[in-house]
Each structure stands twice: as C-alpha cells, then as structure tokens.
XYZ file of C-alpha atoms in Angstrom:
491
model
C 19.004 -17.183 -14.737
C 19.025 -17.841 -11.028
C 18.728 -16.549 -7.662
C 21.407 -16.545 -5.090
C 19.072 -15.318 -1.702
C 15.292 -14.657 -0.984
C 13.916 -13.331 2.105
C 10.478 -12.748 3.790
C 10.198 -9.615 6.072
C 7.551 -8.602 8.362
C 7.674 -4.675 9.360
C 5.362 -2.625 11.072
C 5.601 0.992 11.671
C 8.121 1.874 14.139
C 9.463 -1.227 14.542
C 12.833 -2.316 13.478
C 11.648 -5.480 11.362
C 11.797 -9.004 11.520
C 13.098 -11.966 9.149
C 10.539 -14.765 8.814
C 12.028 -16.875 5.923
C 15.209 -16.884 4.072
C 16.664 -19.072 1.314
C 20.155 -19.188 0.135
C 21.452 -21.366 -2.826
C 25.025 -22.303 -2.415
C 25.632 -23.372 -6.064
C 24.440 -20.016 -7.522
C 26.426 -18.816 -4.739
C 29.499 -20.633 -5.890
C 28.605 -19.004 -9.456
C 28.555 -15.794 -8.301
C 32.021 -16.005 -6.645
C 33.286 -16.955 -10.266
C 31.266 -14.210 -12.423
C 32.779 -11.588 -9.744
C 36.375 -12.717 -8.757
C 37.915 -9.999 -7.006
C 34.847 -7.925 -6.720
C 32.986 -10.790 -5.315
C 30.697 -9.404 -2.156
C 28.785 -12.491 -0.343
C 25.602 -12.667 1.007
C 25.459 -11.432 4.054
C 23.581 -12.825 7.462
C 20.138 -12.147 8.147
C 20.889 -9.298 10.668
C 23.457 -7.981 7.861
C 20.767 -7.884 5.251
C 17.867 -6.262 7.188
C 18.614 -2.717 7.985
C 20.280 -1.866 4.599
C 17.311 -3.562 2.957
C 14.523 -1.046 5.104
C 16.763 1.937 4.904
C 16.982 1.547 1.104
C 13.084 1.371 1.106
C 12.527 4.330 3.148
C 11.265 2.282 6.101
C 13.995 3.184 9.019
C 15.252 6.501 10.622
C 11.622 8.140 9.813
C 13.144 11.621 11.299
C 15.843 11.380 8.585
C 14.031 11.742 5.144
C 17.138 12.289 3.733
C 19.701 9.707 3.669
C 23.222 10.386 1.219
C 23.804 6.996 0.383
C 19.994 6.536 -0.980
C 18.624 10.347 -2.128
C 22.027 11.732 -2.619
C 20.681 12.798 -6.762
C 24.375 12.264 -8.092
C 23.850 8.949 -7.813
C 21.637 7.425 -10.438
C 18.530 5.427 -10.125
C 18.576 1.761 -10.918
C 14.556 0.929 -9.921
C 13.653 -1.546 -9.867
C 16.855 -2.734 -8.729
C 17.842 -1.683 -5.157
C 21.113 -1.491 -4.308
C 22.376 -1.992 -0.555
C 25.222 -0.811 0.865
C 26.188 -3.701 3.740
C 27.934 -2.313 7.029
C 31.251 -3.212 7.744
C 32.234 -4.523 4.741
C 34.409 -2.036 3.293
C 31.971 -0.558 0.952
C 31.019 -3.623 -0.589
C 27.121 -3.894 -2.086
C 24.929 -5.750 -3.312
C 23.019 -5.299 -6.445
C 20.587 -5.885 -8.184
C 18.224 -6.547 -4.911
C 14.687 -6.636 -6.158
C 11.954 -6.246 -2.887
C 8.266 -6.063 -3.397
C 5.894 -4.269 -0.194
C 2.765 -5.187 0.298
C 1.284 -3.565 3.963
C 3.787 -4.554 6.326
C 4.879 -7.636 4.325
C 8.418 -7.665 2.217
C 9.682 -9.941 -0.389
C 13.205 -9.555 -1.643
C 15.530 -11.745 -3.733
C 18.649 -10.970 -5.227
C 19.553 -12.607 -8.860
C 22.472 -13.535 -9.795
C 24.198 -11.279 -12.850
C 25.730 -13.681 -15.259
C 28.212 -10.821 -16.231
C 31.243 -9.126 -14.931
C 30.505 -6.913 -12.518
C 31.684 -3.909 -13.713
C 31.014 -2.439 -16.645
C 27.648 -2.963 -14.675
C 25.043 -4.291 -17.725
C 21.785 -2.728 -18.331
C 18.355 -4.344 -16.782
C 17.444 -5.123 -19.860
C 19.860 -7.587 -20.637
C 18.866 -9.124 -17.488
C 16.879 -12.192 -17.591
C 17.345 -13.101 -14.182
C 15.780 -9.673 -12.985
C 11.913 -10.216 -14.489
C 12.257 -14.420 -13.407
C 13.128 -12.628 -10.024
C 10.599 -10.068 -10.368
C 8.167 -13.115 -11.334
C 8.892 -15.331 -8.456
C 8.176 -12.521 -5.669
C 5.163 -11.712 -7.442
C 3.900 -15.390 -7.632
C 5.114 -15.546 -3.670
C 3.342 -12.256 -2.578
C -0.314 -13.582 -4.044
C 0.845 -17.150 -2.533
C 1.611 -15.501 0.876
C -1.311 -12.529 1.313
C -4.251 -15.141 -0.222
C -7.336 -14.217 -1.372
C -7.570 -11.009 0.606
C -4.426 -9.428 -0.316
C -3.156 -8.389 2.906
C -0.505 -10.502 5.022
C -2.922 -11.946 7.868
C -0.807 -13.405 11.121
C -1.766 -16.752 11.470
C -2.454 -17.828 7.771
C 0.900 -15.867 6.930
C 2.147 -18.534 9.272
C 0.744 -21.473 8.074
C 1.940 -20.485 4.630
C 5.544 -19.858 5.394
C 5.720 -23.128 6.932
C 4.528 -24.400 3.926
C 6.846 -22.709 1.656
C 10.113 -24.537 1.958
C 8.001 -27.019 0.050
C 7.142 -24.614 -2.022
C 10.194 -23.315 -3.319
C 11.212 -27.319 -3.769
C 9.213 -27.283 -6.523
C 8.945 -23.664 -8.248
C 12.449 -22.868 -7.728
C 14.652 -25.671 -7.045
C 18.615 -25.681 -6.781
C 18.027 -21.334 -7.273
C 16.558 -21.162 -10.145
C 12.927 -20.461 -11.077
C 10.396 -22.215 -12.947
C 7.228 -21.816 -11.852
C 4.965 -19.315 -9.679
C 2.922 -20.485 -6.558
C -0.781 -19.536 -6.690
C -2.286 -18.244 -3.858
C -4.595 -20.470 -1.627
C -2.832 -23.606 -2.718
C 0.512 -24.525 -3.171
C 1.799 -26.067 -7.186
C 1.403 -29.986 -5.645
C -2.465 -29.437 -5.570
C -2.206 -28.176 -9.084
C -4.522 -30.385 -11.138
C -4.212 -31.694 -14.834
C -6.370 -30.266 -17.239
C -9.258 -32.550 -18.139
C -9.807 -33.784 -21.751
C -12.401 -32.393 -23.407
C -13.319 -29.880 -26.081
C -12.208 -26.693 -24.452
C -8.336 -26.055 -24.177
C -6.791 -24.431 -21.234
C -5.333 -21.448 -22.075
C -1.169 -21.066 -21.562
C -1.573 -18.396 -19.073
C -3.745 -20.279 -16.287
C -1.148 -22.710 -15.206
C -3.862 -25.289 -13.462
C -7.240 -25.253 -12.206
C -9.110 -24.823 -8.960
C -10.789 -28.019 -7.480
C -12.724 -27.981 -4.376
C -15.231 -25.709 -3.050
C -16.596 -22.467 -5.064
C -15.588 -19.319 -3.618
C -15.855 -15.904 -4.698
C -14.796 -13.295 -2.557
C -15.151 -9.531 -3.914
C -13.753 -6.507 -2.007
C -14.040 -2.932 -2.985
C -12.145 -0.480 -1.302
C -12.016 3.365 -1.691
C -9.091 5.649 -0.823
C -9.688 9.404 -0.134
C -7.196 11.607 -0.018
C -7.304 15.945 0.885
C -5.838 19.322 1.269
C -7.282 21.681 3.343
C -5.885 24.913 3.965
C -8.584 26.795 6.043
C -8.150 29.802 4.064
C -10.402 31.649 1.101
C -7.303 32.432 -0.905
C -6.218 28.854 -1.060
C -8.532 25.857 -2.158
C -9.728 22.629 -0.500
C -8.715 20.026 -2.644
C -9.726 16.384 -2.443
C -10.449 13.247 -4.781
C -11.700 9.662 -4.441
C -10.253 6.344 -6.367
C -11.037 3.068 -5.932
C -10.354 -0.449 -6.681
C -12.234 -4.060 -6.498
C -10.156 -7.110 -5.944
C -11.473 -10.593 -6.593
C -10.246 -13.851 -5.703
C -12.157 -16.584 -7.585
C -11.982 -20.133 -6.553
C -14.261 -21.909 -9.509
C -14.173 -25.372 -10.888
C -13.503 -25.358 -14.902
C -10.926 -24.045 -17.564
C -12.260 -20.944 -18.245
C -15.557 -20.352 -16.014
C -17.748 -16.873 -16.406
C -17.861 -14.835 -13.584
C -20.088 -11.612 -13.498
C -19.733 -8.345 -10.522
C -22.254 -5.759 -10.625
C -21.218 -2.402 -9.195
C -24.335 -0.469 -7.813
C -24.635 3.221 -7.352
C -27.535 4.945 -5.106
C -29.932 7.091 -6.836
C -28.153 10.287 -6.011
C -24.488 8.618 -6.552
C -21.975 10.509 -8.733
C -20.888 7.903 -11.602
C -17.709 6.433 -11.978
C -14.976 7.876 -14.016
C -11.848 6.654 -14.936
C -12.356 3.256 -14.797
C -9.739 0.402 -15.877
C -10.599 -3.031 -16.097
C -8.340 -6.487 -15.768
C -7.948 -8.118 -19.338
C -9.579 -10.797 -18.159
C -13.220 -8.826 -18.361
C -14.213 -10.370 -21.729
C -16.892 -7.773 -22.820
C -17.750 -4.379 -21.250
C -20.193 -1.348 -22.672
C -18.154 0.917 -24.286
C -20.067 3.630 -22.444
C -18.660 2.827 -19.198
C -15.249 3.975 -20.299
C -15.646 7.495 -21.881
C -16.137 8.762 -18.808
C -12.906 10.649 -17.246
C -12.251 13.489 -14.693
C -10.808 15.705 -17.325
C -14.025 16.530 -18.926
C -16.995 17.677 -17.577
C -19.854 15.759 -16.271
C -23.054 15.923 -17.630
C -26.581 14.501 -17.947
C -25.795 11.639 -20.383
C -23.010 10.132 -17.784
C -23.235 6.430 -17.724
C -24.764 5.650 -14.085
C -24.433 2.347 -13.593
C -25.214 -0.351 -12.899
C -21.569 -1.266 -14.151
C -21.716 -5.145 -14.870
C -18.048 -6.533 -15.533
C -18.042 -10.180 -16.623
C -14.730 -11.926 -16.714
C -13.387 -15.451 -17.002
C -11.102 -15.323 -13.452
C -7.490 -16.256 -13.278
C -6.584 -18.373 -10.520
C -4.060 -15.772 -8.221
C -6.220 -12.478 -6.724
C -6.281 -9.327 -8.914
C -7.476 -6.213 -9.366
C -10.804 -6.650 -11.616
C -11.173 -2.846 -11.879
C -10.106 0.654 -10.758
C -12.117 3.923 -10.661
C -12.267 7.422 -9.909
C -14.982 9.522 -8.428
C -16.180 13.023 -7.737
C -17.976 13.590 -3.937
C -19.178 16.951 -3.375
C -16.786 16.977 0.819
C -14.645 15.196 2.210
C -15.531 13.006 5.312
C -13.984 15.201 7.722
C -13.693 18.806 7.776
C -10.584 20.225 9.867
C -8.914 23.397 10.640
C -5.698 24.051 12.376
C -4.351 27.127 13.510
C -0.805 27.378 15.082
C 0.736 30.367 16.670
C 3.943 31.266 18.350
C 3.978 32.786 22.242
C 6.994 33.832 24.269
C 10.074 31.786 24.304
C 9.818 28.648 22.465
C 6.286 27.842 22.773
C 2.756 27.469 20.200
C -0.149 27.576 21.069
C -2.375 24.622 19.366
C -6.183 24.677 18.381
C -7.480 22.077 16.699
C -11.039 21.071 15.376
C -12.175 18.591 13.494
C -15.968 17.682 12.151
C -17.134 14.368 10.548
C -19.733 14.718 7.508
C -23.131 13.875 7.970
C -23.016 11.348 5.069
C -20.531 8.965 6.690
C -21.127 6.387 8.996
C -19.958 7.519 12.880
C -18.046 3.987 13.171
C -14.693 3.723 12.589
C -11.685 0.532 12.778
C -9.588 3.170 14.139
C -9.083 6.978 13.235
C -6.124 9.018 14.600
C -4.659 12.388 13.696
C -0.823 12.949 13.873
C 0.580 16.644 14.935
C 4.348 16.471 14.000
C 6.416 19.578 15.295
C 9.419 19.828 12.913
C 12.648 21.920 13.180
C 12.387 22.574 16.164
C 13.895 21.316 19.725
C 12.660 18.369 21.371
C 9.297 18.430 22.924
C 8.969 19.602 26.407
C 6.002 20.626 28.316
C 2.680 19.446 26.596
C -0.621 21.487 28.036
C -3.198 20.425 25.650
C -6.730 18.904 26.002
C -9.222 16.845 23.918
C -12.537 17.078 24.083
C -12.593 13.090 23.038
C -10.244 10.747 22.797
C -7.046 10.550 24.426
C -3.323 12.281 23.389
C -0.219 10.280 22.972
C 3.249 12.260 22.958
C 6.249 10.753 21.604
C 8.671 13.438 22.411
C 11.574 11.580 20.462
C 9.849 11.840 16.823
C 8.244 15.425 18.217
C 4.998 14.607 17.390
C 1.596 14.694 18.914
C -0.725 11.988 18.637
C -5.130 12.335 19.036
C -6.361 8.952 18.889
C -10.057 9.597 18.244
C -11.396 5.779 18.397
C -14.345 4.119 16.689
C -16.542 7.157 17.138
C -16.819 10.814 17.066
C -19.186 12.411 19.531
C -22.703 12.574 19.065
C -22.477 16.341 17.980
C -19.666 14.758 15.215
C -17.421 17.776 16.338
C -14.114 17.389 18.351
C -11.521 20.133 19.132
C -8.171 19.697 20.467
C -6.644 23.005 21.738
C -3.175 24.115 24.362
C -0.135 24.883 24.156
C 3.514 22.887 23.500
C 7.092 24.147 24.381
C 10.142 22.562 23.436
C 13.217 22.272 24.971
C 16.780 23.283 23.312
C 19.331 20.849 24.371
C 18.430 17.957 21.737
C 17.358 18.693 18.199
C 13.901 16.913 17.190
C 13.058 15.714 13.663
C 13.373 18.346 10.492
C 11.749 18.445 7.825
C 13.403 21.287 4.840
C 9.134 21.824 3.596
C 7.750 22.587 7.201
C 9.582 25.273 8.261
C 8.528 28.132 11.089
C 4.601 28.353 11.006
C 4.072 25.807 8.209
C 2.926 22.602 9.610
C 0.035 20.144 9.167
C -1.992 17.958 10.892
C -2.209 14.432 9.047
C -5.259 12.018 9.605
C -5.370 8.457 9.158
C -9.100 6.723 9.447
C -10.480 3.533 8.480
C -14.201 3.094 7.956
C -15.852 -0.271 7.087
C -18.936 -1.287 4.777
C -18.712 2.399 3.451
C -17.712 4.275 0.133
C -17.949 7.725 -0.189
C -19.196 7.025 -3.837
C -22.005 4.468 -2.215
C -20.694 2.336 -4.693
C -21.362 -1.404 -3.657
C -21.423 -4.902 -4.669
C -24.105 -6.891 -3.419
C -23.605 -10.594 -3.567
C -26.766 -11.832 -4.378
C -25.574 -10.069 -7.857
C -22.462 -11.675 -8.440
C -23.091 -14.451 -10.908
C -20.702 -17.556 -11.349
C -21.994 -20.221 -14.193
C -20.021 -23.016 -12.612
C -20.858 -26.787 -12.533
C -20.810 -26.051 -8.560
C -22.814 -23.190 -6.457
C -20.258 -20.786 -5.364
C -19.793 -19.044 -1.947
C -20.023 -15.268 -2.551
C -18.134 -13.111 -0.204
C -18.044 -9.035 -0.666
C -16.707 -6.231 1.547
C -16.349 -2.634 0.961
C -14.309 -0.093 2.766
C -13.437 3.586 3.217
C -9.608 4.194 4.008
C -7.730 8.048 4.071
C -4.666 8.736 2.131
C -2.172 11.655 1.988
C -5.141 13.530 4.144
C -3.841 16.735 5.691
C -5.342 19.731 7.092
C -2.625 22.868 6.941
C -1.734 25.291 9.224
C -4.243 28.350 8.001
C -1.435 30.426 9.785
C 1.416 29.546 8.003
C 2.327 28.922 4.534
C 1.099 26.053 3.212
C 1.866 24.379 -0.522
C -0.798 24.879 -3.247
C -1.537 22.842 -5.736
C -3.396 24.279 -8.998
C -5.568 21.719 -9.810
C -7.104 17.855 -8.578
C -4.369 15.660 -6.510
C -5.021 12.643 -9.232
C-alpha cells in the first residue's frame, strides 16, 4: 500500500501547464519493477508525464473534444483511475493514475498495484487506490487553505513547505497520515487530559488564534433560446464553505443563513455530518414539489462542532423568478461564406452593475478559419482568436448605465485551414456562452452576516464571511438555428 510518484500541477486555460512539485520513491519503484517483470513501464520525466496527464483530463487540444485514445467508447471506463498512454514508449501506460482538480490546481499520484499486471484486478481490491485517493485529498485542503482555491503566493509558501510534509505523512512512499490545511502535522498538538475525549476522526487540534471564515457562493446556470416555442430554462444552487480555526476538542460553532423579506426559501438543502442538530423543517423542502405558503423561510441556523480541514457545511437550491442577464442572438448566413452577427445582451435590475470580470464567448464551429471580422460593440472591447474561431466581448466590471449592450456585424471565414468542429453545432446552430463573476451578491439574497456567527470557544474568534454570484453552463442559443431542448429544470 504505497505510492510510486506524486505531482503538483498548475494549469490555466490555454496554457500548456506547469509542474510545481514532484515526488518519486525509488523503493516502491524497485517494487514495482518486480510485481511487473516484463510488463514493467517506469515513471516517466516530468515533461513525459504532463501532457498525457491534461489530455486524459480533458484539459489540452480544446478544438479536439474528441480524442480515440480517451472517448473512443470501446474502451472501458476505469474512473477513478486514469490511465495514460506515455509517448514514445511503445504503447506502454500507466495505470491506475489517480488526479484530483481543484480551479487550476492538479494533484496526481500513481499507487503502486501489488498484483500482476495483467489479469488487471478490480479497484476494489485496491487498497493502495483510496490511501492514494486519501493523501491527495488531505494535500488539496493542505495546499488551497481555508479558502479553497489555489492562491499564488500562499500556494508557494506551502509547496515549499511540503517536502517536509510528505517526510512525515508519507515517508519512504507510503502513506500514513493526511496534512490539514493551514498547518502542517509538526504543529499538530496532543490532546489535553481532561473529561472530554477527542474523537478518532479529528486527528489534532487547532492552537493559536480563533478564526472563522464563512463563504457562500451561488452558481447560476441558463438556456435561453429566444424563441416562444422553446423555453428559457435556468436554476440556482449554492454552497457555504467554512474553515474553522477554534481552540478545544469539539467546540460549537453556529452560521445563520438570512433571507430578505421577499427571498424565495431554500430547497434542497444538504448539510455536513458535522451539523449536530437541525429543524427537521428545513429539509422537506425540494424542487420537485411545489412551493407553497407553509415553506420554511429561514432564518436557517446550522450549528456544528467544525473539523479541522475546510468543508462544505451545506448545499442548497433555489428558485429566482430571471436570470441576471437576458440575451438574444440571432445568426444568419449572407453570400459566400459569411454571417451576419447581432447580439444583445441586458443585465436585470435586481443585480448589482459591478462585476470581477464578465465576458461572453462567440465560438464559430465547422467552419473555415476566421477571416475578416466587421463587428462593433457598443461597450467593451472584442478579442478574436482566429485559431480556436471564436469571438471574444469582454464586457468589464460594468454594463452601461442603460444595463443594455448589443454587439452586431458580420464574420467571413476563409477556406484554406479548417477551424475547430464541434458534431452538436452544426450550420445555424450556435451559442453564445457567458462567463461573469459578481461579488457580495446572491441571486437568492441569501447571506451570512458575521455578527451572527456564534463560536462558544475559550477564545473570541475572528469572523470572516463572503458571498458571491458566479455563471455556469450559461448560454444564450442561436433563435435562428436549432437549438437543444431540454423538457424540464437543468438540476
């Protein structure tokens, strides 16, 4: 039950991808040779490892959605083992490669399979696969910290630290603890004696300053077809994180979620099993079944006893009566191999005119590579990338006073190079994707104020919240073309 390799991987979109850390174990190694003989494949360099790693998680060649040796369906699905075909190397793979993505961070580690290698065994039987599984999980909370996403220069200080790290959770290969995030196992402190026994699954306890941080964040996601045949569709979930940082074996923490007076309750909501008592009223409520007057309304009050690693405290659903931005699209073809673009776009009354960033994306698919591009904005400004065909309005931190924006001209392409395809968005049926982040907002108006999250702790804690509004899977369809219809909600 070991490990032969680990890597850390930063990618952002449309890069190729970077290694920041990498561990190999030459005993396991040595192991490995033995188990395999013949059919022994080594662990190849960094460079070796990287591209079969991203194309195997869908991250490279995004004009090629369909790759043989990945989507081909005769070959059968192993998740979540990857397995990675290595260039140059005669066919040779590697497998079982488990990889965990978190925003543009990825962990991946490859066990070693105490077993022959063919007949391959079942995951199952695999210990090594859930201690692997384990460890990247335990190095993904270590790594992101308390507010779950990979920031640049604590990401740094914390791979420097984690040579240290893996000294002592995983040493010689193979694993026996999991960091926690914020502090590496060395900080870890005893449990005190007294009457109240730690519990086996919090593996030490915090000591230093309180902290709570709370974030909510709400994801929004739409169809809009622009026609009265075909219906809008869109939904809202959500999700609060917490990262408590409290003195004490098992300390009570309590986060109120707030609703405005003319807020649509939460449905669907899922809680951590660490909330030790909730109101049973505050989970009948689901999207299946009708709302009506006897709804519970909130407030929603969620006390828990906190483990030490950040985690999701809740998740809900919600039902808002528009979307935050209205669109419509309308493509046409003209003579030769041009369309003729008009795009416009409105932003709701109910949502805050201040974005982090808010772009839509106009791909052209199966067709040749873009040529001549006459189009104006009436805000913003247009980036082409003629390479991945596809038109880009980047719309900044703020719509127009009048919260209206068109975009409207006309795009040829030119035949002598083929541009990206795409086997759903053929002739007339295209879409224009958006991608928007807003902060301090929820659709919902669901909040968390921190003057109402309570921590009975021996020390005053430091409460932290945030909230934020960010799109997903938002398109607006050609109202043109044909368009795919789905017959009910997108959750």
């Amino acid at each position: 039950m070991s490990i032969r390799a680990l890597w850390i991987i930063t990618h952002e979109k449309g890069q190729s991808g970077t290694v920041r850390f990498s561990k190999r174990y030459p005993t396991v190694e040595r192991r490995a040779k033995c188990l395999a003989g013949r059919q022994y494949v080594a662990v190849p360099e960094d460079c070796g490892i990287l591209h079969p790693l991203l194309t195997e998680l869908g991250l490279t060649d995004p004009d090629k959605p369909f790759v043989v040796s990945r989507d081909d369906c005769a070959r059968p699905q192993r998740s979540p083992a990857l397995q990675l075909h290595l260039e140059a190397r005669d066919g040779g793979a590697l497998w079982p490669v488990l990889a965990i993505v978190q925003g543009g961070l990825i962990l991946a580690c490859l066990p070693l399979v105490e077993a022959p290698p063919e007949p391959r065994p079942p995951l199952p039987s695999l210990a090594s696969v859930s201690q692997g599984l384990s460890l990247l999980t335990g190095l993904q909370s270590f790594l992101c910290g308390a507010g779950g996403k990979p920031e640049g220069d604590a990401l740094a200080s914390r791979l420097a630290l984690l040579p240290s790290v893996l000294l002592q959770v995983c040493p010689l290969g193979t694993p026996l603890d999991t960091p926690q995030a914020g502090a590496w196992p060395a900080t870890a402190a005893p449990a005190p004696a007294g009457t109240q026994k730690q519990p086996a699954w919090k593996a030490g306890l915090h000591r230093g300053r309180a902290v709570v941080n709370v974030a909510l964040s709400e994801m929004v996601r739409s169809m809009q077809y622009g026609s009265r045949s075909r219906q809008d569709l869109w939904d809202v979930y959500g999700s609060v994180t917490c990262k408590c940082e409290v003195e004490g074996v098992l300390p009570n923490v309590t986060v109120t979620l707030s609703l405005p007076p003319n807020g649509s309750p939460l449905q669907d909501i899922l809680v951590h099993p660490c909330v030790t008592s909730l109101d049973a009223s505050i989970l009948t409520a689901t999207s299946v079944d009708e709302s009506d007057g006897s709804t519970y309304s909130g407030p929603y009050k969620f006390p828990f006893s906190p483990p030490l690693e950040p985690f999701r405290l809740c998740s809900y659903t919600s039902q808002v009566p528009v979307p935050p931005i209205l669109g419509s699209y309308q493509l046409k073809e003209e003579e030769g191999q041009q369309l003729r673009v008009t795009v416009s776009l409105k932003l709701h009354e109910s949502v805050r005119n201040s974005f982090e960033y808010c772009e839509a994306h106009l791909p052209f698919f199966n067709r040749g590579q873009l040529g001549n591009v006459d189009v104006k904005v009436s805000s913003g400004q247009l980036e082409v990338s003629r390479e991945k065909g596809l038109l880009v309005w980047v719309l900044g931190q703020k719509f127009p006073r009048s919260r209206e924006v068109s975009l409207g001209g006309s795009v040829s392409f030119s035949g002598q190079s083929s541009g990206p395809t795409d086997p759903l968005c053929t002739g007339l049926t295209a879409y224009i994707k958006l991608y928007f982040r807003v902060p301090d907002l929820t659709l919902s108006g669901c909040s968390v104020d921190q003057h109402s999250v309570q921590v009975y702790s021996t020390a005053k804690a430091r409460n932290t919240t945030s909230r934020e509004l960010v799109s997903a899977e938002y398109y607006i369809w050609n109202s043109t073309g044909d368009a795919p219809v789905s017959s009910g909600m997108m959750l």
